[in-house]
Amino acid sequence: MANIIDGKAVSAQVKEGIRQEVEALKAKGIEIGLAVVIVGDDPASQVYVKNKEKACEAVGFNSYKYALPAETTEEELLALVDKLNNDDKVDGILVQLPLPKHLDDKIIINNIRPDKDVDAFHPVNVGKIMIGDYSFLPCTPAGVMELIKSTGTDVAGKECVVIGRSNIVGKPQAMLLLHQNGTVTITHSKTKNLKEVCARADILVAAVGRAKMVTADYIKEGAVVIDVGMNRDENGKLCGDVDFEDCKDKAGFITPVPGGVGPMTIAMLMKNTLTAGKEHHGV
Ligand code: NDP
């Protein structure tokens, strides 16, 4: 049986460290604020935003929620982003994605000030990740790196395989593994012999969006298996891209879904907001 990586515990540790830093900053009169903007009433987005507000409260940030109606125009949303860009109480701005169809995610994100872009989606921040000179790391891939670290695994020289090449997970994930000197392969829907490629991995990160696609035959004995996927199985139950039951006896370490990568994403968002706040206050 593999060691199960407890994302909730690792995330609690990260958040506790942040809480202590925030307390020390408050003692010096410094407060940190995160603005969360949600447009429309997508139920999953509502849950994510609520969880982000809760996390802000737990670490001691001020959170400012802007819930806008689904019919908000691009002009109105850009006006809000501009206002938040210029508000000194706001250190981080997060626009919850996906936006309603008539709004273009790219246009909105490109208008967030890069030093307040705590999701690290702005092209300036994406470019900085590429060259390894960054303030913010994209939250989900950064959370994955924390989970790998928690296993005591040194990434240097390891065969790392990432399944998925999205801009928010797969590509930055590969870059973070590369920065830690992993030998990285990025795979996707056109990859040939995916199973064989994955079975070479000492560290396998699945970010596909296909319920339980990764079975034991994709896994090398003793590998670290990180499951980013958040899917519904045939019974409507939340599950990952990895078939946990099938893989748990072969992997060395494995993340569950839920309770693995999910909690880390929010913890890393809090970390980025703290980084932004410290930078803005010159501490
Ligand atoms: P995308 O749909 O943007 O990307 C999926 C990637 O998987 C694509 O690169 C695609 O390849 C690849 N892919 C699809 N099918 C196959 C296949 N059969 N074999 C190999 N590769 C395949 O998804 P995201 O990156 O946004 O998200 C991935 C998963 O992670 C989802 O389940 C999502 O819900 C979850 N997620 C979880 C987060 C968390 O906090 N836990 C945060 C963000 C995402 P191609 O490029 O060729 O189409």
mmCIF file of C-alpha atoms and ligand atoms in Angstrom:
data_model
loop_
_atom_site.group_PDB
_atom_site.id
_atom_site.type_symbol
_atom_site.label_atom_id
_atom_site.label_comp_id
_atom_site.label_asym_id
_atom_site.label_seq_id
_atom_site.Cartn_x
_atom_site.Cartn_y
_atom_site.Cartn_z
ATOM 1 C CA MET A 1 0.000 0.000 0.000
ATOM 2 C CA ALA A 2 1.356 3.407 -1.031
ATOM 3 C CA ASN A 3 1.812 6.259 1.369
ATOM 4 C CA ILE A 4 -1.183 8.519 0.957
ATOM 5 C CA ILE A 5 -0.221 12.178 0.642
ATOM 6 C CA ASP A 6 -2.462 14.230 2.895
ATOM 7 C CA GLY A 7 -3.126 17.463 1.002
ATOM 8 C CA LYS A 8 -5.312 18.795 3.796
ATOM 9 C CA ALA A 9 -2.498 18.444 6.346
ATOM 10 C CA VAL A 10 0.164 19.968 4.075
ATOM 11 C CA SER A 11 -2.182 22.818 3.169
ATOM 12 C CA ALA A 12 -2.967 23.425 6.860
ATOM 13 C CA GLN A 13 0.771 23.713 7.569
ATOM 14 C CA VAL A 14 1.272 26.216 4.734
ATOM 15 C CA LYS A 15 -1.709 28.282 5.898
ATOM 16 C CA GLU A 16 -0.540 28.235 9.510
ATOM 17 C CA GLY A 17 2.855 29.622 8.415
ATOM 18 C CA ILE A 18 1.053 32.375 6.498
ATOM 19 C CA ARG A 19 -1.223 33.144 9.461
ATOM 20 C CA GLN A 20 1.785 33.655 11.705
ATOM 21 C CA GLU A 21 3.432 35.992 9.194
ATOM 22 C CA VAL A 22 0.202 37.958 8.784
ATOM 23 C CA GLU A 23 -0.094 38.310 12.557
ATOM 24 C CA ALA A 24 3.448 39.694 12.736
ATOM 25 C CA LEU A 25 2.695 42.133 9.896
ATOM 26 C CA LYS A 26 -0.495 43.283 11.614
ATOM 27 C CA ALA A 27 1.532 44.058 14.728
ATOM 28 C CA LYS A 28 3.475 46.487 12.521
ATOM 29 C CA GLY A 29 0.233 47.991 11.194
ATOM 30 C CA ILE A 30 0.361 46.211 7.840
ATOM 31 C CA GLU A 31 -2.838 44.635 6.511
ATOM 32 C CA ILE A 32 -3.160 42.490 3.428
ATOM 33 C CA GLY A 33 -6.199 42.335 1.162
ATOM 34 C CA LEU A 34 -7.447 40.009 -1.555
ATOM 35 C CA ALA A 35 -10.240 41.031 -3.928
ATOM 36 C CA VAL A 36 -12.223 38.168 -5.415
ATOM 37 C CA VAL A 37 -14.447 38.941 -8.391
ATOM 38 C CA ILE A 38 -17.159 36.554 -9.497
ATOM 39 C CA VAL A 39 -19.426 37.138 -12.475
ATOM 40 C CA GLY A 40 -22.676 35.185 -12.771
ATOM 41 C CA ASP A 41 -23.960 32.313 -10.683
ATOM 42 C CA ASP A 42 -22.047 29.206 -11.738
ATOM 43 C CA PRO A 43 -22.490 26.900 -8.690
ATOM 44 C CA ALA A 44 -18.929 25.471 -8.784
ATOM 45 C CA SER A 45 -17.445 28.982 -8.972
ATOM 46 C CA GLN A 46 -19.615 30.073 -6.028
ATOM 47 C CA VAL A 47 -18.154 27.229 -3.937
ATOM 48 C CA TYR A 48 -14.561 28.090 -4.956
ATOM 49 C CA VAL A 49 -15.092 31.752 -4.088
ATOM 50 C CA LYS A 50 -16.617 30.887 -0.727
ATOM 51 C CA ASN A 51 -13.628 28.642 0.065
ATOM 52 C CA LYS A 52 -11.226 31.435 -0.888
ATOM 53 C CA GLU A 53 -13.050 33.853 1.406
ATOM 54 C CA LYS A 54 -12.895 31.316 4.243
ATOM 55 C CA ALA A 55 -9.156 30.816 3.687
ATOM 56 C CA CYS A 56 -8.599 34.600 3.758
ATOM 57 C CA GLU A 57 -10.383 34.778 7.074
ATOM 58 C CA ALA A 58 -8.347 31.874 8.480
ATOM 59 C CA VAL A 59 -4.984 33.454 7.639
ATOM 60 C CA GLY A 60 -6.040 36.992 8.593
ATOM 61 C CA PHE A 61 -6.318 38.715 5.201
ATOM 62 C CA ASN A 62 -9.047 41.223 4.440
ATOM 63 C CA SER A 63 -11.174 39.812 1.647
ATOM 64 C CA TYR A 64 -13.280 41.926 -0.669
ATOM 65 C CA LYS A 65 -15.878 40.071 -2.677
ATOM 66 C CA TYR A 66 -17.401 41.544 -5.811
ATOM 67 C CA ALA A 67 -20.330 39.459 -7.076
ATOM 68 C CA LEU A 68 -21.462 40.811 -10.419
ATOM 69 C CA PRO A 69 -24.523 39.755 -12.425
ATOM 70 C CA ALA A 70 -24.094 37.378 -15.393
ATOM 71 C CA GLU A 71 -24.961 40.158 -17.855
ATOM 72 C CA THR A 72 -22.037 42.391 -16.724
ATOM 73 C CA THR A 73 -20.356 43.935 -19.782
ATOM 74 C CA GLU A 74 -16.655 43.814 -20.576
ATOM 75 C CA GLU A 75 -16.492 47.559 -20.026
ATOM 76 C CA GLU A 76 -18.018 47.275 -16.540
ATOM 77 C CA LEU A 77 -15.713 44.419 -15.545
ATOM 78 C CA LEU A 78 -12.634 46.242 -16.827
ATOM 79 C CA ALA A 79 -13.709 49.335 -14.879
ATOM 80 C CA LEU A 80 -13.805 47.236 -11.687
ATOM 81 C CA VAL A 81 -10.399 45.693 -12.437
ATOM 82 C CA ASP A 82 -9.008 49.189 -12.987
ATOM 83 C CA LYS A 83 -10.463 50.369 -9.677
ATOM 84 C CA LEU A 84 -8.922 47.392 -7.836
ATOM 85 C CA ASN A 85 -5.578 47.888 -9.626
ATOM 86 C CA ASN A 86 -5.486 51.371 -8.080
ATOM 87 C CA ASP A 87 -6.796 50.476 -4.632
ATOM 88 C CA ASP A 88 -3.965 50.372 -2.073
ATOM 89 C CA LYS A 89 -5.992 48.148 0.250
ATOM 90 C CA VAL A 90 -6.020 45.443 -2.425
ATOM 91 C CA ASP A 91 -2.789 43.450 -2.764
ATOM 92 C CA GLY A 92 -4.172 40.599 -4.836
ATOM 93 C CA ILE A 93 -6.929 40.430 -7.456
ATOM 94 C CA LEU A 94 -8.544 37.179 -8.440
ATOM 95 C CA VAL A 95 -11.166 36.997 -11.165
ATOM 96 C CA GLN A 96 -12.882 33.647 -10.840
ATOM 97 C CA LEU A 97 -12.841 31.684 -14.106
ATOM 98 C CA PRO A 98 -14.588 30.644 -16.245
ATOM 99 C CA LEU A 99 -16.319 33.924 -17.042
ATOM 100 C CA PRO A 100 -19.693 33.934 -18.823
ATOM 101 C CA LYS A 101 -19.269 33.282 -22.560
ATOM 102 C CA HIS A 102 -19.668 36.895 -23.713
ATOM 103 C CA LEU A 103 -16.592 37.906 -21.680
ATOM 104 C CA ASP A 104 -13.059 37.104 -22.847
ATOM 105 C CA ASP A 105 -10.917 35.686 -19.992
ATOM 106 C CA LYS A 106 -7.746 36.794 -21.759
ATOM 107 C CA ILE A 107 -8.739 40.455 -22.080
ATOM 108 C CA ILE A 108 -9.719 40.634 -18.424
ATOM 109 C CA ILE A 109 -6.591 38.857 -17.125
ATOM 110 C CA ASN A 110 -4.310 40.974 -19.305
ATOM 111 C CA ASN A 111 -5.719 44.056 -17.566
ATOM 112 C CA ILE A 112 -4.931 42.917 -14.007
ATOM 113 C CA ARG A 113 -1.756 44.545 -12.721
ATOM 114 C CA PRO A 114 0.902 41.784 -12.867
ATOM 115 C CA ASP A 115 2.022 42.541 -9.290
ATOM 116 C CA LYS A 116 -1.574 41.916 -8.110
ATOM 117 C CA ASP A 117 -2.146 38.860 -10.349
ATOM 118 C CA VAL A 118 -2.071 36.260 -7.568
ATOM 119 C CA ASP A 119 -3.341 33.501 -9.881
ATOM 120 C CA ALA A 120 -0.166 34.063 -11.983
ATOM 121 C CA PHE A 121 -2.163 33.956 -15.233
ATOM 122 C CA HIS A 122 -1.034 37.320 -16.662
ATOM 123 C CA PRO A 123 1.400 36.870 -19.595
ATOM 124 C CA VAL A 124 4.085 38.779 -17.686
ATOM 125 C CA ASN A 125 3.887 36.304 -14.814
ATOM 126 C CA VAL A 126 3.695 33.337 -17.203
ATOM 127 C CA GLY A 127 6.865 34.602 -18.898
ATOM 128 C CA LYS A 128 8.603 35.011 -15.558
ATOM 129 C CA ILE A 129 7.819 31.392 -14.705
ATOM 130 C CA MET A 130 9.462 30.358 -17.979
ATOM 131 C CA ILE A 131 12.703 32.154 -17.129
ATOM 132 C CA GLY A 132 12.640 31.133 -13.484
ATOM 133 C CA ASP A 133 12.474 34.712 -12.147
ATOM 134 C CA TYR A 134 9.139 34.847 -10.427
ATOM 135 C CA SER A 135 7.278 36.306 -7.473
ATOM 136 C CA PHE A 136 4.134 34.261 -7.981
ATOM 137 C CA LEU A 137 3.871 30.627 -8.885
ATOM 138 C CA PRO A 138 0.674 29.331 -10.481
ATOM 139 C CA CYS A 139 -1.338 27.950 -7.577
ATOM 140 C CA THR A 140 -2.135 24.378 -8.604
ATOM 141 C CA PRO A 141 1.328 23.452 -9.968
ATOM 142 C CA ALA A 142 2.966 25.134 -6.967
ATOM 143 C CA GLY A 143 0.720 23.095 -4.680
ATOM 144 C CA VAL A 144 1.803 19.930 -6.491
ATOM 145 C CA MET A 145 5.461 20.852 -5.864
ATOM 146 C CA GLU A 146 4.718 21.238 -2.128
ATOM 147 C CA LEU A 147 3.091 17.811 -2.072
ATOM 148 C CA ILE A 148 6.085 16.230 -3.814
ATOM 149 C CA LYS A 149 8.373 17.955 -1.298
ATOM 150 C CA SER A 150 6.273 16.563 1.564
ATOM 151 C CA THR A 151 7.183 13.025 0.441
ATOM 152 C CA GLY A 152 10.890 13.801 0.877
ATOM 153 C CA THR A 153 11.479 13.093 -2.839
ATOM 154 C CA ASP A 154 14.287 15.042 -4.484
ATOM 155 C CA VAL A 155 13.102 15.937 -7.994
ATOM 156 C CA ALA A 156 16.643 16.414 -9.350
ATOM 157 C CA GLY A 157 17.462 13.798 -11.990
ATOM 158 C CA LYS A 158 14.093 12.050 -11.684
ATOM 159 C CA GLU A 159 12.003 11.041 -14.699
ATOM 160 C CA CYS A 160 8.941 13.291 -14.433
ATOM 161 C CA VAL A 161 5.922 12.846 -16.687
ATOM 162 C CA VAL A 162 3.089 15.370 -16.804
ATOM 163 C CA ILE A 163 -0.144 14.298 -18.499
ATOM 164 C CA GLY A 164 -1.833 17.436 -19.858
ATOM 165 C CA ARG A 165 -0.482 20.653 -21.362
ATOM 166 C CA SER A 166 -2.987 23.321 -20.356
ATOM 167 C CA ASN A 167 -1.735 26.814 -19.641
ATOM 168 C CA ILE A 168 -2.964 26.699 -16.052
ATOM 169 C CA VAL A 169 -1.690 23.265 -15.022
ATOM 170 C CA GLY A 170 0.299 21.073 -17.429
ATOM 171 C CA LYS A 171 2.723 23.579 -18.954
ATOM 172 C CA PRO A 172 3.627 25.474 -15.760
ATOM 173 C CA GLN A 173 3.830 22.149 -13.903
ATOM 174 C CA ALA A 174 6.439 20.907 -16.343
ATOM 175 C CA MET A 175 8.372 24.147 -15.935
ATOM 176 C CA LEU A 176 8.407 23.928 -12.119
ATOM 177 C CA LEU A 177 9.636 20.328 -12.270
ATOM 178 C CA LEU A 178 12.315 21.415 -14.744
ATOM 179 C CA HIS A 179 13.407 24.266 -12.429
ATOM 180 C CA GLN A 180 14.008 21.588 -9.796
ATOM 181 C CA ASN A 181 16.144 19.648 -12.288
ATOM 182 C CA GLY A 182 13.679 16.913 -13.157
ATOM 183 C CA THR A 183 13.933 15.245 -16.563
ATOM 184 C CA VAL A 184 10.520 16.226 -17.807
ATOM 185 C CA THR A 185 8.196 14.792 -20.463
ATOM 186 C CA ILE A 186 4.928 16.569 -21.274
ATOM 187 C CA THR A 187 2.222 14.325 -22.709
ATOM 188 C CA HIS A 188 -1.179 15.142 -24.227
ATOM 189 C CA SER A 189 -3.995 13.728 -26.310
ATOM 190 C CA LYS A 190 -1.742 13.178 -29.338
ATOM 191 C CA THR A 191 0.996 11.364 -27.398
ATOM 192 C CA LYS A 192 1.733 7.899 -28.702
ATOM 193 C CA ASN A 193 2.229 5.017 -26.267
ATOM 194 C CA LEU A 194 1.064 7.139 -23.333
ATOM 195 C CA LYS A 195 0.989 4.158 -20.994
ATOM 196 C CA GLU A 196 4.614 3.240 -21.708
ATOM 197 C CA VAL A 197 5.771 6.850 -21.343
ATOM 198 C CA CYS A 198 3.973 7.219 -18.006
ATOM 199 C CA ALA A 199 5.339 3.900 -16.750
ATOM 200 C CA ARG A 200 8.858 5.366 -16.978
ATOM 201 C CA ALA A 201 8.002 8.113 -14.496
ATOM 202 C CA ASP A 202 9.455 8.344 -11.016
ATOM 203 C CA ILE A 203 7.064 11.274 -10.584
ATOM 204 C CA LEU A 204 3.772 11.243 -12.493
ATOM 205 C CA VAL A 205 1.433 14.248 -12.474
ATOM 206 C CA ALA A 206 -1.979 13.702 -14.067
ATOM 207 C CA ALA A 207 -3.873 16.825 -15.161
ATOM 208 C CA VAL A 208 -6.176 15.483 -17.823
ATOM 209 C CA GLY A 209 -9.802 15.827 -16.756
ATOM 210 C CA ARG A 210 -10.725 12.199 -17.484
ATOM 211 C CA ALA A 211 -12.154 10.168 -14.623
ATOM 212 C CA LYS A 212 -9.865 7.337 -13.466
ATOM 213 C CA MET A 213 -7.967 7.198 -16.777
ATOM 214 C CA VAL A 214 -4.624 6.373 -15.147
ATOM 215 C CA THR A 215 -4.655 2.739 -14.089
ATOM 216 C CA ALA A 216 -1.937 0.615 -12.450
ATOM 217 C CA ASP A 217 -0.371 -0.255 -15.825
ATOM 218 C CA TYR A 218 0.528 3.461 -16.305
ATOM 219 C CA ILE A 219 2.566 3.442 -13.121
ATOM 220 C CA LYS A 220 6.097 2.433 -12.240
ATOM 221 C CA GLU A 221 6.419 0.493 -9.000
ATOM 222 C CA GLY A 222 7.106 2.962 -6.167
ATOM 223 C CA ALA A 223 6.408 6.136 -8.203
ATOM 224 C CA VAL A 224 5.117 9.387 -6.720
ATOM 225 C CA VAL A 225 1.668 9.833 -8.275
ATOM 226 C CA ILE A 226 -0.022 13.215 -8.067
ATOM 227 C CA ASP A 227 -3.606 13.519 -9.258
ATOM 228 C CA VAL A 228 -4.745 17.018 -10.225
ATOM 229 C CA GLY A 229 -7.967 15.854 -11.861
ATOM 230 C CA MET A 230 -11.368 16.775 -10.490
ATOM 231 C CA ASN A 231 -14.016 14.771 -12.232
ATOM 232 C CA ARG A 232 -17.277 12.987 -11.533
ATOM 233 C CA ASP A 233 -17.407 9.209 -11.838
ATOM 234 C CA GLU A 234 -20.322 7.215 -13.236
ATOM 235 C CA ASN A 235 -22.165 7.652 -9.901
ATOM 236 C CA GLY A 236 -21.610 11.409 -9.804
ATOM 237 C CA LYS A 237 -18.951 11.062 -7.093
ATOM 238 C CA LEU A 238 -15.908 13.365 -7.142
ATOM 239 C CA CYS A 239 -12.850 11.515 -8.453
ATOM 240 C CA GLY A 240 -9.464 12.170 -9.998
ATOM 241 C CA ASP A 241 -7.723 11.259 -13.238
ATOM 242 C CA VAL A 242 -6.043 8.383 -11.410
ATOM 243 C CA ASP A 243 -7.868 5.191 -10.530
ATOM 244 C CA PHE A 244 -6.855 5.364 -6.873
ATOM 245 C CA GLU A 245 -7.989 1.875 -5.900
ATOM 246 C CA ASP A 246 -6.158 0.294 -8.823
ATOM 247 C CA CYS A 247 -2.922 2.271 -8.280
ATOM 248 C CA LYS A 248 -2.604 2.502 -4.524
ATOM 249 C CA ASP A 249 -0.711 -0.765 -4.078
ATOM 250 C CA LYS A 250 1.805 -0.026 -6.827
ATOM 251 C CA ALA A 251 2.619 3.645 -6.234
ATOM 252 C CA GLY A 252 5.109 4.700 -3.549
ATOM 253 C CA PHE A 253 3.127 7.840 -2.764
ATOM 254 C CA ILE A 254 -0.285 8.850 -4.076
ATOM 255 C CA THR A 255 -2.701 11.743 -3.608
ATOM 256 C CA PRO A 256 -6.383 11.071 -2.979
ATOM 257 C CA VAL A 257 -9.224 13.028 -4.611
ATOM 258 C CA PRO A 258 -10.665 14.825 -2.768
ATOM 259 C CA GLY A 259 -8.087 15.790 -0.128
ATOM 260 C CA GLY A 260 -4.953 15.896 -2.297
ATOM 261 C CA VAL A 261 -4.123 18.710 -4.707
ATOM 262 C CA GLY A 262 -7.427 20.595 -4.231
ATOM 263 C CA PRO A 263 -6.696 22.030 -0.754
ATOM 264 C CA MET A 264 -3.183 23.026 -1.874
ATOM 265 C CA THR A 265 -4.424 25.309 -4.640
ATOM 266 C CA ILE A 266 -6.072 27.679 -2.166
ATOM 267 C CA ALA A 267 -3.109 27.546 0.224
ATOM 268 C CA MET A 268 -0.805 28.630 -2.612
ATOM 269 C CA LEU A 269 -3.202 31.438 -3.520
ATOM 270 C CA MET A 270 -2.859 32.681 0.058
ATOM 271 C CA LYS A 271 0.927 32.419 -0.270
ATOM 272 C CA ASN A 272 0.911 34.511 -3.459
ATOM 273 C CA THR A 273 -1.304 37.116 -1.797
ATOM 274 C CA LEU A 274 1.110 37.344 1.128
ATOM 275 C CA THR A 275 4.010 37.742 -1.313
ATOM 276 C CA ALA A 276 2.135 40.523 -3.138
ATOM 277 C CA GLY A 277 1.258 42.284 0.118
ATOM 278 C CA LYS A 278 4.838 42.164 1.398
ATOM 279 C CA GLU A 279 6.101 43.521 -1.911
ATOM 280 C CA HIS A 280 3.558 46.368 -1.873
ATOM 281 C CA HIS A 281 4.491 47.295 1.689
ATOM 282 C CA GLY A 282 8.216 46.955 1.059
ATOM 283 C CA VAL A 283 8.755 44.261 3.697
HETATM 284 P P1 NDP B 1 -7.677 21.036 -19.866
HETATM 285 O O1 NDP B 1 -8.908 20.410 -20.399
HETATM 286 O O2 NDP B 1 -7.388 22.464 -20.171
HETATM 287 O O3 NDP B 1 -6.410 20.178 -20.341
HETATM 288 C C1 NDP B 1 -6.436 18.785 -20.341
HETATM 289 C C2 NDP B 1 -5.165 18.256 -20.956
HETATM 290 O O4 NDP B 1 -5.247 16.838 -20.948
HETATM 291 C C3 NDP B 1 -4.957 18.691 -22.409
HETATM 292 O O5 NDP B 1 -3.620 19.083 -22.602
HETATM 293 C C4 NDP B 1 -5.282 17.438 -23.216
HETATM 294 O O6 NDP B 1 -4.513 17.278 -24.387
HETATM 295 C C5 NDP B 1 -4.910 16.345 -22.230
HETATM 296 N N1 NDP B 1 -5.676 15.131 -22.529
HETATM 297 C C6 NDP B 1 -6.999 14.992 -22.716
HETATM 298 N N2 NDP B 1 -7.304 13.711 -22.975
HETATM 299 C C7 NDP B 1 -6.145 13.028 -22.974
HETATM 300 C C8 NDP B 1 -5.815 11.676 -23.174
HETATM 301 N N3 NDP B 1 -6.745 10.760 -23.448
HETATM 302 N N4 NDP B 1 -4.512 11.323 -23.086
HETATM 303 C C9 NDP B 1 -3.566 12.219 -22.809
HETATM 304 N N5 NDP B 1 -3.828 13.527 -22.587
HETATM 305 C C10 NDP B 1 -5.094 13.922 -22.679
HETATM 306 O O7 NDP B 1 -7.713 20.777 -18.297
HETATM 307 P P2 NDP B 1 -6.962 21.510 -17.062
HETATM 308 O O8 NDP B 1 -5.500 21.413 -17.225
HETATM 309 O O9 NDP B 1 -7.584 22.827 -16.834
HETATM 310 O O10 NDP B 1 -7.446 20.563 -15.880
HETATM 311 C C11 NDP B 1 -7.116 19.193 -15.830
HETATM 312 C C12 NDP B 1 -7.839 18.550 -14.671
HETATM 313 O O11 NDP B 1 -7.406 19.153 -13.468
HETATM 314 C C13 NDP B 1 -9.371 18.736 -14.683
HETATM 315 O O12 NDP B 1 -9.952 17.574 -14.137
HETATM 316 C C14 NDP B 1 -9.584 19.922 -13.763
HETATM 317 O O13 NDP B 1 -10.873 19.892 -13.150
HETATM 318 C C15 NDP B 1 -8.501 19.689 -12.742
HETATM 319 N N6 NDP B 1 -8.052 20.888 -12.032
HETATM 320 C C16 NDP B 1 -7.936 20.798 -10.682
HETATM 321 C C17 NDP B 1 -7.474 21.862 -9.948
HETATM 322 C C18 NDP B 1 -7.336 21.698 -8.469
HETATM 323 O O14 NDP B 1 -7.230 22.683 -7.767
HETATM 324 N N7 NDP B 1 -7.289 20.462 -7.968
HETATM 325 C C19 NDP B 1 -7.143 23.143 -10.574
HETATM 326 C C20 NDP B 1 -7.224 23.115 -12.020
HETATM 327 C C21 NDP B 1 -7.676 22.014 -12.714
HETATM 328 P P3 NDP B 1 -4.608 18.255 -25.668
HETATM 329 O O15 NDP B 1 -3.865 19.509 -25.267
HETATM 330 O O16 NDP B 1 -3.928 17.509 -26.742
HETATM 331 O O17 NDP B 1 -6.064 18.503 -25.902
#
